[in-house]
Amino acid sequence: MPDPKPEPSSSMSDSEPTTHHLIIPPGLTHDEFCELIPSITQFHTYSVGPGKCPSLLAQRINAPHDVVWTVVRRFDKPQTYKHFIKSCAVKEGFQMIVGCTRDVNVISGLPADTSTERLDTLDDDRQVTGFSIIGGEHRLRNYRSVTTVHGFERDGRIWTIVLESYVVDVPEGNTEEDTRLFADTVVKLNLQKLVSVTEGLARDGDGNK
């Protein structure tokens, strides 16, 4: 399956690649980051220009990577670990393949109501998935995201690092910092819930659902 490629910016002359591979995200050790640099460079690099806001977040999970991946890969069930999703609907005869879509309803209290999202990549071998928001009533315009799952084992201890990156338009009247604070907060809360869900599955030996 082809690697997820960032779409060209509307102004390529002003676009530059993100530098996520140069800055250690909070929560990672130096050794973990060094091991992840090739994946960050391959999957979490975007071409961004003015009016775009990129970010990369990391989450450590005390569960095997295969258990974590069973949850992350389910494009049709984002509400399993995404806090602010009230429901998710897919079309009859849905097949979880690149290009499929989901319609998400968001809980009240957020500056959003609905979101239509397209699966951009799903690679079970390398445990990479990504989606784009292509419609709906929300503030995340041209939002694209990639999530990768990475297993670690040291001295008999097993854990997982999940990396999630995104790029999104900065809304008119907002700053890049405001936009990143809002989007980062949503992603962080989702990743924290992913910890509780997948560590629970690992404890229960129920990671095949």
mmCIF file of C-alpha atoms in Angstrom:
data_model
loop_
_atom_site.group_PDB
_atom_site.id
_atom_site.type_symbol
_atom_site.label_atom_id
_atom_site.label_comp_id
_atom_site.label_asym_id
_atom_site.label_seq_id
_atom_site.Cartn_x
_atom_site.Cartn_y
_atom_site.Cartn_z
ATOM 1 C CA MET A 1 0.000 0.000 0.000
ATOM 2 C CA PRO A 2 1.408 3.417 -0.870
ATOM 3 C CA ASP A 3 2.586 5.616 1.948
ATOM 4 C CA PRO A 4 0.336 8.518 2.942
ATOM 5 C CA LYS A 5 1.574 11.574 1.110
ATOM 6 C CA PRO A 6 0.768 15.124 2.155
ATOM 7 C CA GLU A 7 -1.303 16.972 -0.381
ATOM 8 C CA PRO A 8 0.267 19.970 -2.080
ATOM 9 C CA SER A 9 -0.371 23.284 -0.403
ATOM 10 C CA SER A 10 -2.224 25.940 -2.338
ATOM 11 C CA SER A 11 0.970 27.948 -2.402
ATOM 12 C CA MET A 12 3.846 25.561 -2.928
ATOM 13 C CA SER A 13 6.381 28.364 -3.133
ATOM 14 C CA ASP A 14 5.630 29.226 0.501
ATOM 15 C CA SER A 15 5.413 25.618 1.707
ATOM 16 C CA GLU A 16 8.004 23.906 3.833
ATOM 17 C CA PRO A 17 8.155 20.386 5.305
ATOM 18 C CA THR A 18 7.327 20.031 8.965
ATOM 19 C CA THR A 19 10.192 19.380 11.385
ATOM 20 C CA HIS A 20 8.528 16.870 13.698
ATOM 21 C CA HIS A 21 11.584 14.613 13.308
ATOM 22 C CA LEU A 22 13.771 17.236 15.002
ATOM 23 C CA ILE A 23 11.765 17.896 18.174
ATOM 24 C CA ILE A 24 11.037 15.278 20.831
ATOM 25 C CA PRO A 25 7.297 15.272 21.626
ATOM 26 C CA PRO A 26 6.422 15.460 25.329
ATOM 27 C CA GLY A 27 6.235 12.021 26.904
ATOM 28 C CA LEU A 28 8.963 10.334 24.848
ATOM 29 C CA THR A 29 12.441 9.449 26.011
ATOM 30 C CA HIS A 30 15.431 10.341 23.857
ATOM 31 C CA ASP A 31 16.014 6.671 23.001
ATOM 32 C CA GLU A 32 12.378 6.151 21.995
ATOM 33 C CA PHE A 33 12.439 9.260 19.851
ATOM 34 C CA CYS A 34 15.641 8.222 18.075
ATOM 35 C CA GLU A 35 14.119 4.850 17.237
ATOM 36 C CA LEU A 36 10.960 6.525 15.928
ATOM 37 C CA ILE A 37 12.632 9.190 13.742
ATOM 38 C CA PRO A 38 12.436 7.097 10.536
ATOM 39 C CA SER A 39 8.694 6.547 11.029
ATOM 40 C CA ILE A 40 8.134 10.199 11.916
ATOM 41 C CA THR A 41 9.973 11.249 8.767
ATOM 42 C CA GLN A 42 8.065 8.796 6.582
ATOM 43 C CA PHE A 43 4.532 9.088 7.935
ATOM 44 C CA HIS A 44 4.297 12.312 9.943
ATOM 45 C CA THR A 45 5.858 14.894 7.627
ATOM 46 C CA TYR A 46 3.578 17.423 5.928
ATOM 47 C CA SER A 47 4.119 20.237 3.482
ATOM 48 C CA VAL A 48 2.697 23.324 5.148
ATOM 49 C CA GLY A 49 2.429 26.958 4.205
ATOM 50 C CA PRO A 50 0.854 30.085 5.670
ATOM 51 C CA GLY A 51 -2.474 29.502 7.366
ATOM 52 C CA LYS A 52 -1.690 25.862 8.213
ATOM 53 C CA CYS A 53 -1.170 24.409 11.672
ATOM 54 C CA PRO A 54 0.716 21.098 12.115
ATOM 55 C CA SER A 55 1.395 19.108 15.263
ATOM 56 C CA LEU A 56 2.709 15.737 16.462
ATOM 57 C CA LEU A 57 1.725 14.075 19.737
ATOM 58 C CA ALA A 58 2.945 10.894 21.412
ATOM 59 C CA GLN A 59 1.401 8.558 23.964
ATOM 60 C CA ARG A 60 2.994 5.666 25.861
ATOM 61 C CA ILE A 61 0.731 2.681 26.572
ATOM 62 C CA ASN A 62 1.553 -0.312 28.778
ATOM 63 C CA ALA A 63 0.034 -2.837 26.388
ATOM 64 C CA PRO A 64 1.293 -4.835 23.386
ATOM 65 C CA HIS A 65 1.188 -2.953 20.095
ATOM 66 C CA ASP A 66 -1.100 -5.539 18.485
ATOM 67 C CA VAL A 67 -3.735 -4.906 21.158
ATOM 68 C CA VAL A 68 -3.493 -1.152 20.632
ATOM 69 C CA TRP A 69 -3.721 -1.556 16.869
ATOM 70 C CA THR A 70 -6.974 -3.540 17.100
ATOM 71 C CA VAL A 71 -8.601 -0.407 18.519
ATOM 72 C CA VAL A 72 -6.822 2.269 16.468
ATOM 73 C CA ARG A 73 -7.488 0.585 13.108
ATOM 74 C CA ARG A 74 -11.277 0.546 13.520
ATOM 75 C CA PHE A 75 -12.203 3.484 11.329
ATOM 76 C CA ASP A 76 -15.855 2.503 11.787
ATOM 77 C CA LYS A 77 -15.687 2.696 15.607
ATOM 78 C CA PRO A 78 -13.807 5.873 16.568
ATOM 79 C CA GLN A 79 -16.087 6.366 19.574
ATOM 80 C CA THR A 80 -14.288 3.453 21.271
ATOM 81 C CA TYR A 81 -11.585 5.888 22.367
ATOM 82 C CA LYS A 82 -12.439 9.316 20.982
ATOM 83 C CA HIS A 83 -14.023 11.309 23.778
ATOM 84 C CA PHE A 84 -16.145 13.776 21.861
ATOM 85 C CA ILE A 85 -17.866 11.446 19.400
ATOM 86 C CA LYS A 86 -21.498 10.703 20.267
ATOM 87 C CA SER A 87 -22.093 8.295 17.386
ATOM 88 C CA CYS A 88 -20.583 7.121 14.115
ATOM 89 C CA ALA A 89 -22.502 5.884 11.082
ATOM 90 C CA VAL A 90 -21.219 4.094 7.986
ATOM 91 C CA LYS A 91 -23.071 3.134 4.824
ATOM 92 C CA GLU A 92 -24.774 -0.205 4.360
ATOM 93 C CA GLY A 93 -22.321 -2.744 3.021
ATOM 94 C CA PHE A 94 -19.406 -0.773 4.502
ATOM 95 C CA GLN A 95 -15.929 -2.131 3.791
ATOM 96 C CA MET A 96 -12.993 -0.726 5.709
ATOM 97 C CA ILE A 97 -10.797 0.149 2.743
ATOM 98 C CA VAL A 98 -9.037 3.332 1.652
ATOM 99 C CA GLY A 99 -11.604 5.823 0.370
ATOM 100 C CA CYS A 100 -14.462 4.699 2.617
ATOM 101 C CA THR A 101 -16.214 7.346 4.726
ATOM 102 C CA ARG A 102 -17.871 7.723 8.104
ATOM 103 C CA ASP A 103 -20.356 10.290 9.443
ATOM 104 C CA VAL A 104 -19.626 11.368 13.001
ATOM 105 C CA ASN A 105 -21.913 13.187 15.438
ATOM 106 C CA VAL A 106 -20.104 15.241 18.059
ATOM 107 C CA ILE A 107 -21.248 15.700 21.645
ATOM 108 C CA SER A 108 -22.725 19.041 22.624
ATOM 109 C CA GLY A 109 -20.495 21.718 24.089
ATOM 110 C CA LEU A 110 -17.898 21.695 21.310
ATOM 111 C CA PRO A 111 -17.719 24.123 18.359
ATOM 112 C CA ALA A 112 -18.859 21.297 16.075
ATOM 113 C CA ASP A 113 -21.947 19.216 15.292
ATOM 114 C CA THR A 114 -21.070 16.726 12.567
ATOM 115 C CA SER A 115 -18.018 15.550 10.660
ATOM 116 C CA THR A 116 -17.709 13.518 7.460
ATOM 117 C CA GLU A 117 -14.360 11.732 7.326
ATOM 118 C CA ARG A 118 -12.509 9.685 4.709
ATOM 119 C CA LEU A 119 -10.044 6.863 5.354
ATOM 120 C CA ASP A 120 -6.806 7.843 3.591
ATOM 121 C CA THR A 121 -4.559 4.931 4.553
ATOM 122 C CA LEU A 122 -4.795 1.637 6.429
ATOM 123 C CA ASP A 123 -1.679 -0.534 6.601
ATOM 124 C CA ASP A 124 -2.015 -3.473 8.975
ATOM 125 C CA ASP A 125 1.556 -4.617 8.409
ATOM 126 C CA ARG A 126 3.152 -1.310 9.415
ATOM 127 C CA GLN A 127 0.237 -0.322 11.681
ATOM 128 C CA VAL A 128 -0.420 3.033 10.036
ATOM 129 C CA THR A 129 -3.793 4.681 9.535
ATOM 130 C CA GLY A 130 -4.898 8.152 8.518
ATOM 131 C CA PHE A 131 -8.016 10.110 7.679
ATOM 132 C CA SER A 132 -9.199 13.461 6.342
ATOM 133 C CA ILE A 133 -12.223 15.535 7.301
ATOM 134 C CA ILE A 134 -14.089 16.211 4.060
ATOM 135 C CA GLY A 135 -17.358 17.740 5.284
ATOM 136 C CA GLY A 136 -19.649 18.561 8.178
ATOM 137 C CA GLU A 137 -20.264 21.402 10.614
ATOM 138 C CA HIS A 138 -17.081 22.034 12.583
ATOM 139 C CA ARG A 139 -14.031 24.316 12.830
ATOM 140 C CA LEU A 140 -11.358 21.844 11.662
ATOM 141 C CA ARG A 141 -11.100 22.785 7.983
ATOM 142 C CA ASN A 142 -8.862 20.640 5.757
ATOM 143 C CA TYR A 143 -7.905 18.504 8.738
ATOM 144 C CA ARG A 144 -5.694 15.519 7.901
ATOM 145 C CA SER A 145 -4.307 13.109 10.453
ATOM 146 C CA VAL A 146 -1.972 10.097 10.568
ATOM 147 C CA THR A 147 -1.663 7.655 13.484
ATOM 148 C CA THR A 148 1.087 5.051 13.829
ATOM 149 C CA VAL A 149 1.503 2.323 16.444
ATOM 150 C CA HIS A 150 4.980 1.207 17.555
ATOM 151 C CA GLY A 151 5.881 -1.728 19.795
ATOM 152 C CA PHE A 152 8.843 -1.631 22.193
ATOM 153 C CA GLU A 153 10.462 -4.347 24.273
ATOM 154 C CA ARG A 154 13.307 -3.836 26.735
ATOM 155 C CA ASP A 155 14.519 -6.158 29.501
ATOM 156 C CA GLY A 156 11.359 -8.236 29.351
ATOM 157 C CA ARG A 157 9.065 -5.195 29.465
ATOM 158 C CA ILE A 158 6.614 -4.564 26.605
ATOM 159 C CA TRP A 159 4.968 -1.252 25.804
ATOM 160 C CA THR A 160 3.617 0.763 22.873
ATOM 161 C CA ILE A 161 4.125 4.281 21.599
ATOM 162 C CA VAL A 162 1.306 5.819 19.570
ATOM 163 C CA LEU A 163 2.158 8.804 17.391
ATOM 164 C CA GLU A 164 -0.613 11.009 16.055
ATOM 165 C CA SER A 165 0.035 13.971 13.795
ATOM 166 C CA TYR A 166 -2.233 16.367 11.974
ATOM 167 C CA VAL A 167 -2.339 19.454 9.813
ATOM 168 C CA VAL A 168 -5.322 21.800 9.725
ATOM 169 C CA ASP A 169 -6.257 25.257 8.484
ATOM 170 C CA VAL A 170 -6.022 28.122 10.946
ATOM 171 C CA PRO A 171 -9.560 29.586 11.129
ATOM 172 C CA GLU A 172 -9.984 33.232 10.252
ATOM 173 C CA GLY A 173 -9.574 35.361 13.353
ATOM 174 C CA ASN A 174 -7.535 32.694 15.171
ATOM 175 C CA THR A 175 -3.800 32.308 15.620
ATOM 176 C CA GLU A 176 -1.798 29.184 14.872
ATOM 177 C CA GLU A 177 -1.166 28.843 18.613
ATOM 178 C CA ASP A 178 -4.907 28.985 19.397
ATOM 179 C CA THR A 179 -5.636 26.392 16.731
ATOM 180 C CA ARG A 180 -2.918 24.034 17.938
ATOM 181 C CA LEU A 181 -4.032 24.371 21.564
ATOM 182 C CA PHE A 182 -7.596 23.386 20.652
ATOM 183 C CA ALA A 183 -6.682 20.490 18.350
ATOM 184 C CA ASP A 184 -3.889 19.213 20.618
ATOM 185 C CA THR A 185 -6.278 19.146 23.571
ATOM 186 C CA VAL A 186 -8.763 16.978 21.663
ATOM 187 C CA VAL A 187 -6.048 14.596 20.450
ATOM 188 C CA LYS A 188 -4.443 14.340 23.905
ATOM 189 C CA LEU A 189 -7.742 13.456 25.554
ATOM 190 C CA ASN A 190 -8.396 10.824 22.892
ATOM 191 C CA LEU A 191 -4.958 9.294 23.395
ATOM 192 C CA GLN A 192 -5.436 9.246 27.167
ATOM 193 C CA LYS A 193 -8.683 7.342 26.735
ATOM 194 C CA LEU A 194 -6.902 4.986 24.320
ATOM 195 C CA VAL A 195 -4.537 4.182 27.198
ATOM 196 C CA SER A 196 -7.346 3.169 29.545
ATOM 197 C CA VAL A 197 -9.200 1.173 26.874
ATOM 198 C CA THR A 198 -6.219 -0.784 25.562
ATOM 199 C CA GLU A 199 -4.508 -1.359 28.908
ATOM 200 C CA GLY A 200 -7.838 -2.744 30.098
ATOM 201 C CA LEU A 201 -8.023 -5.072 27.081
ATOM 202 C CA ALA A 202 -4.474 -6.223 27.717
ATOM 203 C CA ARG A 203 -5.215 -6.953 31.379
ATOM 204 C CA ASP A 204 -8.342 -8.890 30.435
ATOM 205 C CA GLY A 205 -6.587 -10.784 27.641
ATOM 206 C CA ASP A 206 -9.305 -9.519 25.311
ATOM 207 C CA GLY A 207 -7.295 -7.773 22.609
ATOM 208 C CA ASN A 208 -8.757 -9.576 19.589
ATOM 209 C CA LYS A 209 -12.051 -7.721 19.354
#
